[in-house]
Coordinates of C-alpha atoms in Angstrom, one line a residue:
Chain A
G257 CA 69.8 46.1 8.1
A258 CA 67.1 43.7 7.0
V259 CA 63.9 44.1 8.9
V260 CA 60.9 41.8 9.3
S261 CA 57.8 43.6 10.5
Q262 CA 55.2 41.5 12.2
H263 CA 51.8 42.6 13.4
P264 CA 49.7 42.7 15.5
S265 CA 52.1 42.4 18.4
R266 CA 49.2 41.4 20.7
V267 CA 45.7 40.1 20.0
I268 CA 43.0 38.8 22.2
C269 CA 40.2 37.0 20.5
K270 CA 37.1 34.9 21.4
S271 CA 37.2 31.2 21.1
G272 CA 35.9 30.1 17.7
T273 CA 37.0 33.2 15.8
S274 CA 39.9 33.5 13.4
V275 CA 43.0 35.6 13.7
K276 CA 45.4 36.7 11.0
I277 CA 49.0 37.5 11.7
E278 CA 51.1 39.3 9.1
C279 CA 54.8 39.1 8.5
R280 CA 56.4 41.6 6.0
S281 CA 60.0 41.9 4.9
L282 CA 60.6 45.6 4.6
D283 CA 63.7 46.0 2.6
F284 CA 64.4 42.7 1.0
Q285 CA 62.6 39.9 -0.8
A286 CA 61.9 36.8 1.3
T287 CA 61.3 33.8 -0.9
T288 CA 61.0 31.7 2.3
M289 CA 59.6 32.6 5.6
F290 CA 59.2 30.5 8.7
W291 CA 56.6 30.5 11.4
Y292 CA 57.4 29.5 14.9
R293 CA 55.5 29.2 18.1
Q294 CA 56.7 29.4 21.6
F295 CA 54.8 28.2 24.6
P296 CA 55.9 29.5 28.1
K297 CA 59.3 28.2 29.1
Q298 CA 59.6 26.2 25.9
S299 CA 61.8 26.6 22.9
L300 CA 60.8 28.2 19.6
M301 CA 59.2 25.4 17.7
L302 CA 58.9 25.5 13.9
M303 CA 55.3 25.3 12.7
A304 CA 55.7 25.6 9.0
T305 CA 57.9 26.9 6.2
S306 CA 56.2 29.4 3.9
N307 CA 57.3 29.5 0.3
E308 CA 56.3 32.3 -2.0
G309 CA 53.9 31.2 -4.7
S310 CA 53.6 27.6 -3.4
K311 CA 52.0 25.7 -0.6
A312 CA 53.5 25.9 2.9
T313 CA 55.3 22.9 4.3
Y314 CA 54.0 22.0 7.8
E315 CA 55.9 20.3 10.6
Q316 CA 54.6 17.1 12.0
G317 CA 51.7 17.6 14.4
V318 CA 50.7 21.0 13.0
E319 CA 47.3 21.1 11.5
K320 CA 47.4 22.8 8.1
D321 CA 43.7 23.4 8.1
K322 CA 43.9 25.2 11.4
F323 CA 47.0 27.3 10.7
L324 CA 46.5 28.7 7.2
I325 CA 49.6 30.1 5.7
N326 CA 49.6 32.4 2.6
H327 CA 52.8 33.7 1.0
A328 CA 51.4 35.5 -2.0
S329 CA 54.2 37.9 -2.5
L330 CA 57.9 38.1 -1.9
T331 CA 57.4 40.5 1.0
L332 CA 54.4 39.2 2.8
S333 CA 53.4 36.0 4.5
T334 CA 50.3 35.6 6.7
L335 CA 49.4 33.0 9.3
T336 CA 45.7 32.7 10.0
V337 CA 44.7 30.8 13.1
T338 CA 41.2 29.5 12.3
S339 CA 38.6 28.7 14.9
A340 CA 41.0 29.5 17.6
H341 CA 40.8 27.8 21.0
P342 CA 42.4 28.6 24.3
E343 CA 45.1 26.0 23.7
D344 CA 46.2 28.0 20.7
S345 CA 47.2 30.9 23.0
S346 CA 50.9 31.3 22.4
F347 CA 53.6 33.5 21.1
Y348 CA 53.9 33.3 17.3
I349 CA 57.1 34.5 15.5
C350 CA 57.9 34.7 11.9
S351 CA 61.4 34.6 10.4
A352 CA 63.0 35.1 7.0
I353 CA 66.3 34.0 5.6
L354 CA 68.7 36.4 4.1
G355 CA 70.7 34.7 1.4
G356 CA 74.0 35.4 -0.2
P357 CA 77.0 36.9 1.7
N358 CA 74.7 38.4 4.3
Y359 CA 73.3 35.0 5.2
G360 CA 71.3 35.0 8.3
Y361 CA 67.9 34.8 9.9
T362 CA 65.9 37.8 10.9
F363 CA 62.9 37.6 13.1
G364 CA 59.7 39.5 13.5
S365 CA 58.9 41.0 16.9
G366 CA 56.3 38.3 17.6
T367 CA 52.6 38.2 18.2
R368 CA 51.1 37.3 21.6
L369 CA 47.8 35.5 20.9
T370 CA 45.4 35.0 23.8
V371 CA 42.2 33.1 23.1
V372 CA 39.5 33.6 25.7
Chain B
D124 CA 64.4 13.8 20.4
Q125 CA 66.0 17.2 20.9
Q126 CA 68.7 17.9 18.3
V127 CA 69.8 21.1 20.1
K128 CA 70.2 21.0 23.8
Q129 CA 70.8 23.8 26.3
N130 CA 71.0 21.9 29.6
S131 CA 71.1 24.9 31.9
P132 CA 67.8 26.6 32.1
S133 CA 69.3 29.5 34.0
L134 CA 72.6 31.2 34.8
S135 CA 73.4 34.0 37.3
V136 CA 76.5 36.0 36.9
Q137 CA 78.0 39.0 38.7
E138 CA 78.4 42.2 36.6
G139 CA 81.9 42.4 35.0
R140 CA 82.5 38.6 35.2
I141 CA 82.3 36.2 32.3
S142 CA 79.1 34.5 31.3
I143 CA 79.4 31.1 29.6
L144 CA 76.3 29.6 28.0
N145 CA 76.6 26.1 26.6
C146 CA 74.8 24.2 23.9
D147 CA 75.1 20.7 22.6
Y148 CA 73.8 19.2 19.4
T149 CA 73.3 15.7 18.0
N150 CA 72.9 16.2 14.3
S151 CA 76.3 16.1 12.6
M152 CA 74.7 17.6 9.4
F153 CA 74.4 21.0 11.1
D154 CA 76.8 23.3 9.5
Y155 CA 75.8 26.7 10.9
F156 CA 75.1 27.8 14.4
L157 CA 73.6 30.9 15.8
W158 CA 73.0 32.5 19.2
Y159 CA 69.9 34.7 19.8
K160 CA 69.0 36.9 22.7
K161 CA 65.3 37.2 23.6
Y162 CA 63.4 39.5 25.9
P163 CA 59.9 38.6 27.0
A164 CA 57.2 39.3 24.4
E165 CA 59.7 40.1 21.8
G166 CA 61.2 38.3 18.8
P167 CA 64.7 36.9 19.1
T168 CA 67.6 39.2 18.3
F169 CA 70.6 37.8 16.4
L170 CA 73.8 38.0 18.4
I171 CA 76.5 36.0 16.7
S172 CA 77.0 33.0 14.5
I173 CA 79.6 30.5 13.5
S174 CA 80.1 28.2 10.5
S175 CA 81.1 24.6 11.1
I176 CA 84.4 25.3 9.3
K177 CA 85.5 27.6 12.1
D178 CA 86.1 27.0 15.8
K179 CA 85.8 30.5 17.0
N180 CA 84.1 33.7 16.1
E181 CA 84.4 36.9 18.1
D182 CA 82.3 40.1 18.0
G183 CA 83.0 42.6 20.7
R184 CA 82.1 41.2 24.1
F185 CA 80.6 38.1 22.5
T186 CA 82.6 35.0 21.4
V187 CA 81.3 31.7 20.2
F188 CA 83.4 28.6 20.3
L189 CA 82.6 25.5 18.4
N190 CA 83.9 22.0 19.1
K191 CA 82.7 19.8 16.3
S192 CA 84.2 16.6 17.7
A193 CA 82.2 17.1 20.9
K194 CA 79.2 18.6 19.1
H195 CA 79.4 21.4 21.5
L196 CA 79.3 25.2 21.3
S197 CA 79.5 27.9 23.8
L198 CA 78.8 31.6 24.0
H199 CA 81.1 33.7 26.1
I200 CA 80.1 37.2 27.2
V201 CA 82.8 39.3 28.8
P202 CA 82.4 41.5 30.7
S203 CA 78.8 40.7 31.5
Q204 CA 76.5 43.7 31.9
P205 CA 73.1 43.9 33.5
G206 CA 71.6 44.7 30.1
D207 CA 72.7 41.3 29.0
S208 CA 70.0 39.7 31.2
A209 CA 67.7 37.8 28.9
V210 CA 67.0 34.4 27.5
Y211 CA 69.7 33.1 25.1
F212 CA 68.8 30.6 22.5
C213 CA 71.3 28.4 20.6
A214 CA 70.1 27.5 17.1
A215 CA 71.5 25.3 14.4
S216 CA 70.9 24.9 10.7
N217 CA 72.1 22.8 7.8
Y218 CA 72.0 25.6 5.3
G219 CA 73.8 23.7 2.7
G220 CA 71.2 20.9 2.9
S221 CA 67.5 20.7 2.1
Q222 CA 66.4 22.3 5.3
G223 CA 66.5 26.1 5.8
N224 CA 64.8 26.3 9.2
L225 CA 66.5 26.7 12.5
I226 CA 66.4 24.2 15.3
F227 CA 66.4 25.9 18.6
G228 CA 67.5 24.8 22.1
K229 CA 65.1 25.5 25.0
G230 CA 67.1 28.6 26.0
T231 CA 69.1 29.7 29.0
K232 CA 67.9 32.6 31.1
L233 CA 70.9 34.8 32.0
S234 CA 70.7 37.1 35.0
V235 CA 73.6 39.6 35.4
K236 CA 73.5 41.1 38.9
P237 CA 74.9 44.6 39.5

């Protein structure tokens, strides 16, 4: 089946540094990918929609200059958390839509970011 | 305002019995609903989905029921197994519309006791 590979699975970084998270569709082309964030005991919250070849669409309250999204190819979207702070510590998950008769959403395995 | 609500944060069930997880939604434009299972520190795993044109979809031990008039759906797991213990998220989408993202509920933690 369709697989989305996300890495790193876990990263610890110092406050003020930047962290890049990659999301790859392994056996299909993903025109659109989604980035979610989950805080403890909370729901998955959509941060932004990543469209190949165009600018990402950010949800209200999500700083686009802080969470840089690049979707330069049909198989790769990246999320860069710039100048990370402890409050950015969270679980980040990417997702892609499968179109056509196999419609569905497939998720990456997630990245646990801890900013110290 | 939450568009997808899972009002029970947790549910405990005995092995072999039925687990019923509930989900309510407010947006009548949603036309596709999904259930995901999630273990800690992992991404959600798709379980089962249902289109708004149906009222039931069954896959093995998992059955999803949709009541459009009540804007309510439920996931039935029978028989429940200890390996089913996880957090279950209900999600909705209006695929036919301009949005492609999923709206998630807060999840229900299911514990299946041996």
